[in-house]
CSV table of C-alpha atoms and ligand atoms in Angstrom, one decimal:
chain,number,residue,atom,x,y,z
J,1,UNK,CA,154.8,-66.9,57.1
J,2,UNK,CA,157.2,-65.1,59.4
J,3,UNK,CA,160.7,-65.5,56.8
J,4,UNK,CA,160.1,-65.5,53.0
J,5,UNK,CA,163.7,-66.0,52.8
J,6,UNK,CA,163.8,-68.6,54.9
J,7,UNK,CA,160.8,-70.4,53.8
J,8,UNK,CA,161.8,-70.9,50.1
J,9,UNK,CA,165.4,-71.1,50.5
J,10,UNK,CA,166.2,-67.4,49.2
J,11,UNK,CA,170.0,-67.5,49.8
J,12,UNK,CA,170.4,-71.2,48.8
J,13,UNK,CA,172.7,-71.9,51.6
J,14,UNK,CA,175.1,-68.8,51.8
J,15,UNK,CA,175.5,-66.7,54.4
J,16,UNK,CA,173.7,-63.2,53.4
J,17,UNK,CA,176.4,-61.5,55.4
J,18,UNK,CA,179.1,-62.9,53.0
J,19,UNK,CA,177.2,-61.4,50.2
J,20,UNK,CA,177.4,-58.3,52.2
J,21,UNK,CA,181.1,-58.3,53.0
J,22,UNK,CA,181.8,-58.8,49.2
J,23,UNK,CA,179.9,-56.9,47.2
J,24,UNK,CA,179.2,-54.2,49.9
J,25,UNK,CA,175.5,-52.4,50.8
J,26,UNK,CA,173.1,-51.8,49.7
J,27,UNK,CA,173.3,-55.0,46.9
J,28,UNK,CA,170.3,-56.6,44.8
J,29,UNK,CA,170.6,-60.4,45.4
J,30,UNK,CA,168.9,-62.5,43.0
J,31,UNK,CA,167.3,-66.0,42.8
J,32,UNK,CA,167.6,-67.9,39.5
J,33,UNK,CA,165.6,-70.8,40.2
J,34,UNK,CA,163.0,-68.9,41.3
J,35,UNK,CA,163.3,-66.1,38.5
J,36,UNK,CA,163.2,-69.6,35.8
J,37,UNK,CA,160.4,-71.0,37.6
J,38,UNK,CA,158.3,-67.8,37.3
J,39,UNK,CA,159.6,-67.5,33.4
J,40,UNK,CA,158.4,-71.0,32.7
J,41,UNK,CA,155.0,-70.7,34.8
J,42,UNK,CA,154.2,-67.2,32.8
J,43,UNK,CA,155.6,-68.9,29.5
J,44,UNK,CA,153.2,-71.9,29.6
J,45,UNK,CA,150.3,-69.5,30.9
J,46,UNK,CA,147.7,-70.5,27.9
J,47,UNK,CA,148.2,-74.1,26.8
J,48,UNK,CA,144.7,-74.3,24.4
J,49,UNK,CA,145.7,-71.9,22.0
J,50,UNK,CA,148.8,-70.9,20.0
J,51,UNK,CA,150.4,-68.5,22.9
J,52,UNK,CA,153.4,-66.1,23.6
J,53,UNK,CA,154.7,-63.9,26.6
J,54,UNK,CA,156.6,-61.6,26.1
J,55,UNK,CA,158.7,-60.3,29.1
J,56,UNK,CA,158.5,-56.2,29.7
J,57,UNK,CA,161.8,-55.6,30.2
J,58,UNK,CA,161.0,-52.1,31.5
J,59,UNK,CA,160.4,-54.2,34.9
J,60,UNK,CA,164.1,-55.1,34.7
J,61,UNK,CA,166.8,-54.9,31.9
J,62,UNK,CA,169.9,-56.8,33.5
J,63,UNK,CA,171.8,-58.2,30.6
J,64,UNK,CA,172.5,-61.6,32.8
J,65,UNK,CA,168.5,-61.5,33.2
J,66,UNK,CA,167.8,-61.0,29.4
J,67,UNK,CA,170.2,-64.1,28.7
J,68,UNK,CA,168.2,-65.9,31.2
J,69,UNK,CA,165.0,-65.1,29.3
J,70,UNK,CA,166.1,-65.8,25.8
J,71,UNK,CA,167.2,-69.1,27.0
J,72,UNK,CA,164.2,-70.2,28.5
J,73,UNK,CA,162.0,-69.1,25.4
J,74,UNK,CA,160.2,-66.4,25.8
J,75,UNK,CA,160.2,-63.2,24.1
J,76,UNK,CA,160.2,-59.6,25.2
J,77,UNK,CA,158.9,-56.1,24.7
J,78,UNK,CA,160.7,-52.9,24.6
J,79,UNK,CA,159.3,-49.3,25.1
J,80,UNK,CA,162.7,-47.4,23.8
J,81,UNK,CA,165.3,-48.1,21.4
J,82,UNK,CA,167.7,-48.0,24.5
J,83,UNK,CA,166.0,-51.4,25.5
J,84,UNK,CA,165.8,-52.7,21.6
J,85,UNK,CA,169.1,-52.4,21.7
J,86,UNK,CA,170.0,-54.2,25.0
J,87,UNK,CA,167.8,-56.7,23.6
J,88,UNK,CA,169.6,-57.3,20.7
J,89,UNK,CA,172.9,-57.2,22.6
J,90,UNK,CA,171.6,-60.3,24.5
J,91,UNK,CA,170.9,-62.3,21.5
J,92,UNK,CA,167.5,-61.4,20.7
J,93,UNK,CA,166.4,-61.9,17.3
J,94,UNK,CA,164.1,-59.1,15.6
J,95,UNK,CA,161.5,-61.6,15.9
J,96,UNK,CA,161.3,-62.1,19.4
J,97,UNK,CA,161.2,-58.2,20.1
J,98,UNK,CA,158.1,-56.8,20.3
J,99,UNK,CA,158.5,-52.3,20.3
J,100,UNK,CA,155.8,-50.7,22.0
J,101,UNK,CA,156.6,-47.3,22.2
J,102,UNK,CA,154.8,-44.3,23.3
J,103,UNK,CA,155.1,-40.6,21.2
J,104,UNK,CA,158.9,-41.8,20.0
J,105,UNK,CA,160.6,-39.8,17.3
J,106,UNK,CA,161.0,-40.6,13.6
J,107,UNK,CA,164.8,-42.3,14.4
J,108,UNK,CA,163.3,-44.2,16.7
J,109,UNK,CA,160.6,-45.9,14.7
J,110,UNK,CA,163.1,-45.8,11.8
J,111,UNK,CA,165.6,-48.0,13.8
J,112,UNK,CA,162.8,-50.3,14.7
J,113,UNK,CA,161.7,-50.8,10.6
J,114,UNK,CA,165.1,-51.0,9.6
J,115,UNK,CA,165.6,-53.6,12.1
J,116,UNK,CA,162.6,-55.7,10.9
J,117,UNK,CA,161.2,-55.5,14.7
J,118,UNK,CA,157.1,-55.2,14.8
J,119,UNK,CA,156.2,-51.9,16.0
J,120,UNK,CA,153.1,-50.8,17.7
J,121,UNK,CA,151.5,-47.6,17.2
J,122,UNK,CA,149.6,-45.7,20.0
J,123,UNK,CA,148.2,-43.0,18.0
J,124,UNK,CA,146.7,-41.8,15.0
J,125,UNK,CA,149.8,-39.5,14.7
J,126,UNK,CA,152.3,-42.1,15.3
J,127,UNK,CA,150.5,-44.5,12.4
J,128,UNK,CA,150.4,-41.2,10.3
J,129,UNK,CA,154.6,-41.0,11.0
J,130,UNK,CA,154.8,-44.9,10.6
J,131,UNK,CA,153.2,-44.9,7.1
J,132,UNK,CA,155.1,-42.3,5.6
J,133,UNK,CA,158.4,-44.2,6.8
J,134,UNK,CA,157.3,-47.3,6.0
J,135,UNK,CA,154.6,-47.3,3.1
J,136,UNK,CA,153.5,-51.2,2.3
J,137,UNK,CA,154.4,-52.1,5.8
J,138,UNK,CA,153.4,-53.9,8.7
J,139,UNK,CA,152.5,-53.2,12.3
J,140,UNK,CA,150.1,-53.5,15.4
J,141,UNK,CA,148.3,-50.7,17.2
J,142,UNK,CA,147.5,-50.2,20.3
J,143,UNK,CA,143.9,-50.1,21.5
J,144,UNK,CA,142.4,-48.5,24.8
J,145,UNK,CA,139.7,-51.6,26.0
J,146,UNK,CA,138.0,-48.8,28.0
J,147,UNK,CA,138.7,-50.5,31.5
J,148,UNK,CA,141.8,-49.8,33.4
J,149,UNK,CA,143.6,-51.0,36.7
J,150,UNK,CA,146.6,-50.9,38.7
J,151,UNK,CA,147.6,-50.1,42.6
J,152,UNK,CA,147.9,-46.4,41.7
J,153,UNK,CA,146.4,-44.1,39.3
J,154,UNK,CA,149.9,-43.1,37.2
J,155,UNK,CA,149.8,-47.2,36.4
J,156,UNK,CA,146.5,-47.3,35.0
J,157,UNK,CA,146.9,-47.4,31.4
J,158,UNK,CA,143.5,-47.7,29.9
J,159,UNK,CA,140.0,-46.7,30.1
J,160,UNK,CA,138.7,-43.1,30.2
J,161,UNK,CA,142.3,-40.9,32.1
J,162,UNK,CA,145.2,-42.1,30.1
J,163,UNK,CA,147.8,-41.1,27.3
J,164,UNK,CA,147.9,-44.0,25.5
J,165,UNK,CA,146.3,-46.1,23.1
J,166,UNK,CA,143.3,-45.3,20.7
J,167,UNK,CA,139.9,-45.6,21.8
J,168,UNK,CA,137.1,-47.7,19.3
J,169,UNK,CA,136.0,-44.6,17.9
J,170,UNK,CA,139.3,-43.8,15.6
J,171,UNK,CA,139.1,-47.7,14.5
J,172,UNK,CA,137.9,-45.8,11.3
J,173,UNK,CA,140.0,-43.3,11.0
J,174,UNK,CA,143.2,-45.5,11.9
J,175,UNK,CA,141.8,-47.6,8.8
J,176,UNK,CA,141.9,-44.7,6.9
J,177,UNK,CA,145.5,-44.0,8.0
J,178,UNK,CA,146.6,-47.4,7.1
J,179,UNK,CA,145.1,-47.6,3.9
J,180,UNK,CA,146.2,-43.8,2.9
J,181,UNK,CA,149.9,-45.7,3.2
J,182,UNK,CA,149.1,-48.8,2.5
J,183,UNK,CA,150.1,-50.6,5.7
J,184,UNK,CA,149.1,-53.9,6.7
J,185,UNK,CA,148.2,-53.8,10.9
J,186,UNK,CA,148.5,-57.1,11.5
J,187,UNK,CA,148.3,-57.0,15.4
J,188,UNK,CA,146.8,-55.7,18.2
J,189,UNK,CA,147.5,-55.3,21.4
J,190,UNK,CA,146.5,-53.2,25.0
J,191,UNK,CA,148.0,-53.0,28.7
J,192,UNK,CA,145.1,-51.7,31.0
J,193,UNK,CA,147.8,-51.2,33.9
J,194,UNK,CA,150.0,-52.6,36.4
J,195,UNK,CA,149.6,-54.8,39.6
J,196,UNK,CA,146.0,-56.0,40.3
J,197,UNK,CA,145.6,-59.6,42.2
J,198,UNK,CA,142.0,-60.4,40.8
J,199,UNK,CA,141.8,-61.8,36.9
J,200,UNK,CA,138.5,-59.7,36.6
J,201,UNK,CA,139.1,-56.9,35.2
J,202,UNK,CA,142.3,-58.4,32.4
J,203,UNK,CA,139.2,-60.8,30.9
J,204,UNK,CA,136.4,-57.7,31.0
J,205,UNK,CA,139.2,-55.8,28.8
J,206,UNK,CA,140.0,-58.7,26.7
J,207,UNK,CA,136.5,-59.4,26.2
J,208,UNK,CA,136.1,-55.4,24.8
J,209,UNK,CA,139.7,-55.9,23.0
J,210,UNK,CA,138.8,-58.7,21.3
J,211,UNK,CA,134.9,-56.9,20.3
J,212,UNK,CA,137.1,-54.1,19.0
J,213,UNK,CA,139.4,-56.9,17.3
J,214,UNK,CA,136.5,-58.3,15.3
J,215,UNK,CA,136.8,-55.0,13.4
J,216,UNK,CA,139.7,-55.4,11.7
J,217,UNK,CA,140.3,-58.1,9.2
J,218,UNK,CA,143.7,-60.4,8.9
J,219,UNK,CA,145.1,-60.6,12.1
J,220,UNK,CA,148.2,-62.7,13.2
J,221,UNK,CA,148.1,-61.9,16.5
J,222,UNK,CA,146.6,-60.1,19.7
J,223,UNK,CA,148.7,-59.4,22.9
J,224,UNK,CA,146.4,-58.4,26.0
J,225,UNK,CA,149.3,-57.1,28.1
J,226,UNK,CA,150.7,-57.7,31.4
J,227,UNK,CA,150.0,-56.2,34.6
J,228,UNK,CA,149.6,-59.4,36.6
J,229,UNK,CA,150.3,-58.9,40.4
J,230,UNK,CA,152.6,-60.5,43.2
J,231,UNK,CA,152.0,-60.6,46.6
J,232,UNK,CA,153.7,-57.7,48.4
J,233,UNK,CA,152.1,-58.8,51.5
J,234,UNK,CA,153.4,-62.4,51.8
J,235,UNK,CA,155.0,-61.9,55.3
J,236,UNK,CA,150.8,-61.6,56.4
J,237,UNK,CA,149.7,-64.2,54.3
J,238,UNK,CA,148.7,-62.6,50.9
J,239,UNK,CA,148.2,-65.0,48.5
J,240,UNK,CA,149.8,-65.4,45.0
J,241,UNK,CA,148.2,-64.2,42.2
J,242,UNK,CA,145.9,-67.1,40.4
J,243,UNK,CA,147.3,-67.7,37.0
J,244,UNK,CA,145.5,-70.8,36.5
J,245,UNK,CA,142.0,-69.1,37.0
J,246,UNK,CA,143.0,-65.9,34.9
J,247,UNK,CA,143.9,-68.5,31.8
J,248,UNK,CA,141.1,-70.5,31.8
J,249,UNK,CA,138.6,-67.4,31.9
J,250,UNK,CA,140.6,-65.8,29.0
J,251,UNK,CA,140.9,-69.2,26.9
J,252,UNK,CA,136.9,-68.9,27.1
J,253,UNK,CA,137.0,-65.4,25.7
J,254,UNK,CA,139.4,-66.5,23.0
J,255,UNK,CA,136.9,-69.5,21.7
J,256,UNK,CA,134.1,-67.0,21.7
J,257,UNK,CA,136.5,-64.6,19.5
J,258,UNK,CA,138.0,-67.8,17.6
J,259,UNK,CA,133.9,-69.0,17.1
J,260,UNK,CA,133.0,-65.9,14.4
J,261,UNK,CA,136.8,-64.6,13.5
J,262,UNK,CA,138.3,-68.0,12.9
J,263,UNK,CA,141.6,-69.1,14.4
J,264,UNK,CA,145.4,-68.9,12.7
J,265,UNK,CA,146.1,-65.9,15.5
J,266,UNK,CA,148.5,-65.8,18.2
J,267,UNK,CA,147.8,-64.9,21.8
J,268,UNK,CA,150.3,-63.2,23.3
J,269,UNK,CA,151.0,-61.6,27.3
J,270,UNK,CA,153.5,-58.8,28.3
J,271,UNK,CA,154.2,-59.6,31.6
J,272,UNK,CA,156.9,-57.3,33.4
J,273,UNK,CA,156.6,-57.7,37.4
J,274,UNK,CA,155.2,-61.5,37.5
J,275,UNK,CA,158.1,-62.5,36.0
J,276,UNK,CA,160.9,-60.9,37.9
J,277,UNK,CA,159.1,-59.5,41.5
J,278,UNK,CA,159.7,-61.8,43.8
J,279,UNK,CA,163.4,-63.0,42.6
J,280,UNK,CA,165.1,-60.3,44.3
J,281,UNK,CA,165.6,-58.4,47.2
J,282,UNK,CA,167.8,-55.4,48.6
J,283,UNK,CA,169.9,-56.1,51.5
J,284,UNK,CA,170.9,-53.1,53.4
J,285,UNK,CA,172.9,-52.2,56.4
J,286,UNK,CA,171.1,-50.2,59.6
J,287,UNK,CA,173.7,-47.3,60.4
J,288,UNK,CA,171.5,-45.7,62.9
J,289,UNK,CA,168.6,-46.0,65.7
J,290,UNK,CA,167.0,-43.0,66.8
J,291,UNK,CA,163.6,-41.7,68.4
J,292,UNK,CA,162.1,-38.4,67.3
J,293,UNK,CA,159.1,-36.9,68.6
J,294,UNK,CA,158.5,-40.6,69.8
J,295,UNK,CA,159.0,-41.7,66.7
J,296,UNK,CA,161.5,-44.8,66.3
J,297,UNK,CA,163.6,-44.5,63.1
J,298,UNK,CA,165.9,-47.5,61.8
J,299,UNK,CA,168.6,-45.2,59.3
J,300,UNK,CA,169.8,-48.1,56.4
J,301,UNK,CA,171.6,-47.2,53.4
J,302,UNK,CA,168.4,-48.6,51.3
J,303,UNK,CA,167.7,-45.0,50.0
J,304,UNK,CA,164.6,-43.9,47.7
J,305,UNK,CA,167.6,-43.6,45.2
J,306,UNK,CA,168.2,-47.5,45.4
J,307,UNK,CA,164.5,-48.5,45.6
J,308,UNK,CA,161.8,-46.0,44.6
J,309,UNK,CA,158.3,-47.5,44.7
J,310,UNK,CA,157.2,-46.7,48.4
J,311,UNK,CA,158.8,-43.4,47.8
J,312,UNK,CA,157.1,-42.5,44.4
J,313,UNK,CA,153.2,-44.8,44.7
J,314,UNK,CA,153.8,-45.6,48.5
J,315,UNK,CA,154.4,-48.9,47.8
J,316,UNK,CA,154.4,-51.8,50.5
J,317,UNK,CA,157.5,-53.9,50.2
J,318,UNK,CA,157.8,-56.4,53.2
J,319,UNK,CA,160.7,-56.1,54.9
J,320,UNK,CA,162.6,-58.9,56.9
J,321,UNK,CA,165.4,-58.4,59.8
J,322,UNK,CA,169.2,-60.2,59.1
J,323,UNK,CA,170.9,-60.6,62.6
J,324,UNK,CA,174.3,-63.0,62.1
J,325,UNK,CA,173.0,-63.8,58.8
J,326,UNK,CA,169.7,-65.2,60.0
J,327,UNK,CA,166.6,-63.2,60.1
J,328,UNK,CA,165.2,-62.2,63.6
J,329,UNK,CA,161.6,-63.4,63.6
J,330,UNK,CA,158.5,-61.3,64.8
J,331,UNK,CA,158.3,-63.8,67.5
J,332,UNK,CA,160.9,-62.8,69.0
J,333,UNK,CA,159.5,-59.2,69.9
J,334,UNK,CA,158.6,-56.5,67.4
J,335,UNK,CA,158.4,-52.4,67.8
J,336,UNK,CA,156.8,-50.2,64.9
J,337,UNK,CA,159.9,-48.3,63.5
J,338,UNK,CA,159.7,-46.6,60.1
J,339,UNK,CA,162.8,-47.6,58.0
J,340,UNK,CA,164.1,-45.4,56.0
J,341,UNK,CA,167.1,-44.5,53.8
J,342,UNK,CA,170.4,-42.0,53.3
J,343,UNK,CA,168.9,-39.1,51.2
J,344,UNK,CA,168.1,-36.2,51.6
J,345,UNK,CA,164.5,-36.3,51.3
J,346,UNK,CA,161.7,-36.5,54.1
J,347,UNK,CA,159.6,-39.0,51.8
J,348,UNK,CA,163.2,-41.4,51.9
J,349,UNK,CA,160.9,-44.1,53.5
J,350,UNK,CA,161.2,-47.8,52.5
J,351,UNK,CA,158.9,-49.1,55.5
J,352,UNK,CA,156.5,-46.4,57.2
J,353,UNK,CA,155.7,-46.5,60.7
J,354,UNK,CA,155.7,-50.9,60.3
J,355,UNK,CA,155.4,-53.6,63.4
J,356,UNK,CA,158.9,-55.1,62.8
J,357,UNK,CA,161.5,-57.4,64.8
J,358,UNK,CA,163.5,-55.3,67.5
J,359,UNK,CA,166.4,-53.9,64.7
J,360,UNK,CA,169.7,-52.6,66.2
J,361,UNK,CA,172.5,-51.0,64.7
J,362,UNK,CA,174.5,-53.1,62.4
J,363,UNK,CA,171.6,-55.5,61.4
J,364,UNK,CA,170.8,-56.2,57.8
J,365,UNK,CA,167.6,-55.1,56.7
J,366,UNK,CA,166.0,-57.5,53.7
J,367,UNK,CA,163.6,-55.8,51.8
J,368,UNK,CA,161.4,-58.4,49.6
J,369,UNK,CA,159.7,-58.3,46.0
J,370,UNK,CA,162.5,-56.1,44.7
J,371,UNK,CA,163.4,-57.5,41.4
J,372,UNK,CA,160.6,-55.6,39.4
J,373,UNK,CA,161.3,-51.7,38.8
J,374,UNK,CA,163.3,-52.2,41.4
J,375,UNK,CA,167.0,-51.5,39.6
J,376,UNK,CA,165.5,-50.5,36.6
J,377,UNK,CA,163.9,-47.5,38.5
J,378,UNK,CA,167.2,-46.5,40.6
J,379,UNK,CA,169.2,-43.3,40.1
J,380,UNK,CA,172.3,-41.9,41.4
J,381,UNK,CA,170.3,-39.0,43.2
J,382,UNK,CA,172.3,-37.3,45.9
J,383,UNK,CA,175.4,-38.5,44.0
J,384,UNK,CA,175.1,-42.0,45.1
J,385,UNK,CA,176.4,-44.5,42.5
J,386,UNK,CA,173.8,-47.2,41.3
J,387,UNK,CA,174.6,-50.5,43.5
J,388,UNK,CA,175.7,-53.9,42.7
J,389,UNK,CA,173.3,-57.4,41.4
J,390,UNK,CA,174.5,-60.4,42.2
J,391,UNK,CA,172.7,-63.4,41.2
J,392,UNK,CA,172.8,-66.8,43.3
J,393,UNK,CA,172.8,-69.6,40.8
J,394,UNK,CA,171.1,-72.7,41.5
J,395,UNK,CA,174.1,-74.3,42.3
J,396,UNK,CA,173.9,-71.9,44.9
J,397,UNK,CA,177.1,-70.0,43.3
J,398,UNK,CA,176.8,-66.3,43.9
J,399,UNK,CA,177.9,-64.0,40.6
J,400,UNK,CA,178.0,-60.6,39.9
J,401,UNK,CA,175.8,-59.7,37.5
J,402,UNK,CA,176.8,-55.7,37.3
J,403,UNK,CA,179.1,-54.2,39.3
J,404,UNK,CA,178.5,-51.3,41.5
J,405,UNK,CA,179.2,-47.6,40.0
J,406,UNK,CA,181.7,-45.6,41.4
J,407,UNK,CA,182.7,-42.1,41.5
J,408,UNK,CA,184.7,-42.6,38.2
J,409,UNK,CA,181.1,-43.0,36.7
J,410,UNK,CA,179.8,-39.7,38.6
J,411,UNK,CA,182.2,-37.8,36.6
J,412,UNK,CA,182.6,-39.7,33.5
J,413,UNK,CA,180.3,-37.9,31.1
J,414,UNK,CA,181.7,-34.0,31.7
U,1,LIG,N1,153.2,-53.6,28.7
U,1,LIG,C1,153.1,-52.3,28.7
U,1,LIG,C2,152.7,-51.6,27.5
U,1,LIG,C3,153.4,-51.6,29.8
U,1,LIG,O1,153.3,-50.3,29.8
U,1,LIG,C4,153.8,-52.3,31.0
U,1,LIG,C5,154.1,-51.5,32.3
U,1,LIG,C6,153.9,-53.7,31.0
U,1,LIG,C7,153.5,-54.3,29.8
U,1,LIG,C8,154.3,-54.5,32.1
U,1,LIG,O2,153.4,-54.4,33.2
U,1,LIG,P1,153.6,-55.3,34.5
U,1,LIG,O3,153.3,-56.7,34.1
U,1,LIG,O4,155.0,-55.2,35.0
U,1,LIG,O5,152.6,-54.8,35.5
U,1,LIG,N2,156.9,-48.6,37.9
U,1,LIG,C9,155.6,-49.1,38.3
U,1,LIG,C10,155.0,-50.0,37.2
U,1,LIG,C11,154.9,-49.2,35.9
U,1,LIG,C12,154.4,-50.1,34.8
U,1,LIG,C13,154.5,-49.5,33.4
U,1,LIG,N3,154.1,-50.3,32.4
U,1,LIG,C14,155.7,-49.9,39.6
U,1,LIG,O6,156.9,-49.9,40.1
U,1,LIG,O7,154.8,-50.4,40.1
């Protein structure tokens, strides 16, 4: 495909230069009919057996966006109080919030128990802390399947070289725990990592998960996490992630599980980027062209401040060109230029050294997939305020969804 934007109608009809000229660069632009359509295709994921996503809002926290997600029915999981508490602010009830926090403080699992919100333990010592807040109580723990996976080793969060969960050999011990305060765990749940394209190794974890499961008696529910990848690569043909294929395989593991445990549980997912990648991208502005050492670089004002992933993994994100509001198409001639941003870092790189239409000065630059830990991950480094979200409706309307910070908000806490 040689225009994402263009091929599903990203911009529903506006001009991305008007967006531009109102709400100034660099600005996220959302896509609610194709943020709704991923929500509904993630929410009907497992049809055979009482099911539940719940949406990882560390992925992306906009209030508009929670709204958006509480009205189309699924639920969500938080990994701070900051988040429970955006949650509730959207609407959330307590029993749509799932809290899966990692080494929190007693106030933070206190809020979450006097909030009635289900709480996940990752730790002996967190159970331990749990019990002697909330004797007679009930919560889930997490469990480490022993198989991990993700595009890069800090988003691996399971098997042998990871800080959370509790391996099988503590299930006695965390029994122990439980009993010592007299707490009910009533749920399960793991995440082995973030952004792999193949459902193999999500059912070989499940398949442990639910072995370890089998070990503890009156569950109401298991949640196998989230993790599932989007393709970054779209512009050379990548292919999306096969949802269909990953459910059937895991509705077999369930009826193997169901065929000795018995049913009454609930499946549950915790999908973060599936749900909200590909519903947003950054346009930026090209303030310079220059060649260095025979280097071409395009300078945009897309900084690793705005968008952090190729700076911090070394992300892909594909990139499109924005001439007159159109994009310019690789047909038309390309050059390999490395975009990158304003700051004042070397690593401020959002494309490296990348086969991309001829750019001039004054172009847009689109970068793609940007809706997951894409705002959520932005800072005001270099003293750059946080920018705009606007979200095009599928009326086509374009709102703002939060405005862009300002100096004002530099200075505001001293
Ligand atoms: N559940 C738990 C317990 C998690 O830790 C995470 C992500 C998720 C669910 C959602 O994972 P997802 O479906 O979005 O892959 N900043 C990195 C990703 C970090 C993921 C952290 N945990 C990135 O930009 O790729």
């Amino acid at each position: 495909m040689e225009s994402f934007v263009n091929e599903v109608n990203f911009f529903e009809g506006n001009n991305p230069e008007d967006i531009a000229a109102k709400f100034g660069t660099p600005v996220y632009v959302y896509n609610e009919r194709i943020l709704r359509h991923r929500i509904r295709k993630v929410a009907g994921a497992i049809k055979n057996y009482p099911y539940r996503a719940n949406f990882s809002i560390k992925a992306n926290s906009n209030l508009e966006i929670l709204k958006i997600a509480l009205e189309e029915g699924i639920n969500c999981d938080a990994m701070s109080i900051g988040e429970v508490k955006l949650l509730e602010h959207a609407g959330f009830p307590a029993e749509r919030i799932f809290f899966v926090p990692n080494n929190v403080a007693d106030e933070e699992l206190k809020y979450a128990i006097d909030h009635k919100i289900m709480v996940s333990l990752d730790s002996l010592s967190q159970l331990e802390r749990f019990g002697v807040l909330n004797p007679g109580g009930k919560c889930a723990v997490r469990i480490n399947p022993g198989v991990g996976a993700g595009h890069s080793d800090s988003v691996v969060t399971a098997g042998k070289n990871t800080k959370f969960a509790v391996e099988e050999k503590d299930v006695p011990e965390l029994k122990k725990v439980a009993e010592k305060h007299m707490i009910k765990i009533v749920g399960l749940n793991q995440h082995i990592g973030s952004l792999f394209m193949e459902p193999k190794p999500y059912i070989d974890a499940a398949r442990n998960f639910l072995r370890i499961a089998r070990q503890f008696e009156g569950l109401e529910f298991v949640d196998f996490g989230g993790g599932f990848g989007i393709p970054y690569h779209k512009l050379s043909g990548e292919k999306e992630f096969d949802m269909d294929l990953l459910t059937e395989e895991l509705e077999k593991v369930i009826a193997e599980f169901e065929k000795d445990y018995g049913g009454n549980i609930l499946y549950k997912s915790e999908p973060g980027r599936y749900v909200v990648a590909d519903s947003a991208v950054i346009l930026g502005r090209v303030h310079a062209v220059k060649e260095s050492y025979e280097k071409r670089y395009v300078g945009t004002d897309i900084g690793q401040n705005v968008l952090v992933r190729p700076t911090l993994y070394g992300s892909w994100h594909d990139v499109e060109v924005l001439r007159e509001g159109k994009p310019v198409l690789p047909s038309s001639g390309t050059r390999v230029v490395s975009v990158t941003g304003n700051i004042c870092e070397s690593g401020d790189i959002i494309a490296k050294e990348r086969e991309l239409p001829i750019i001039g000065e004054g172009d847009l630059i689109c970068v793609l997939d940007a809706g997951a830990y894409g705002y959520s991950m932005c800072s005001p480094y270099n003293s750059r305020p946080r920018p705009a979200e606007v979200m095009i409706g599928e009326d086509g309307s374009v709102r703002c969804i939060r405005k862009a910070e300002t100096f004002e908000d530099l200075i505001r806490l001293f």
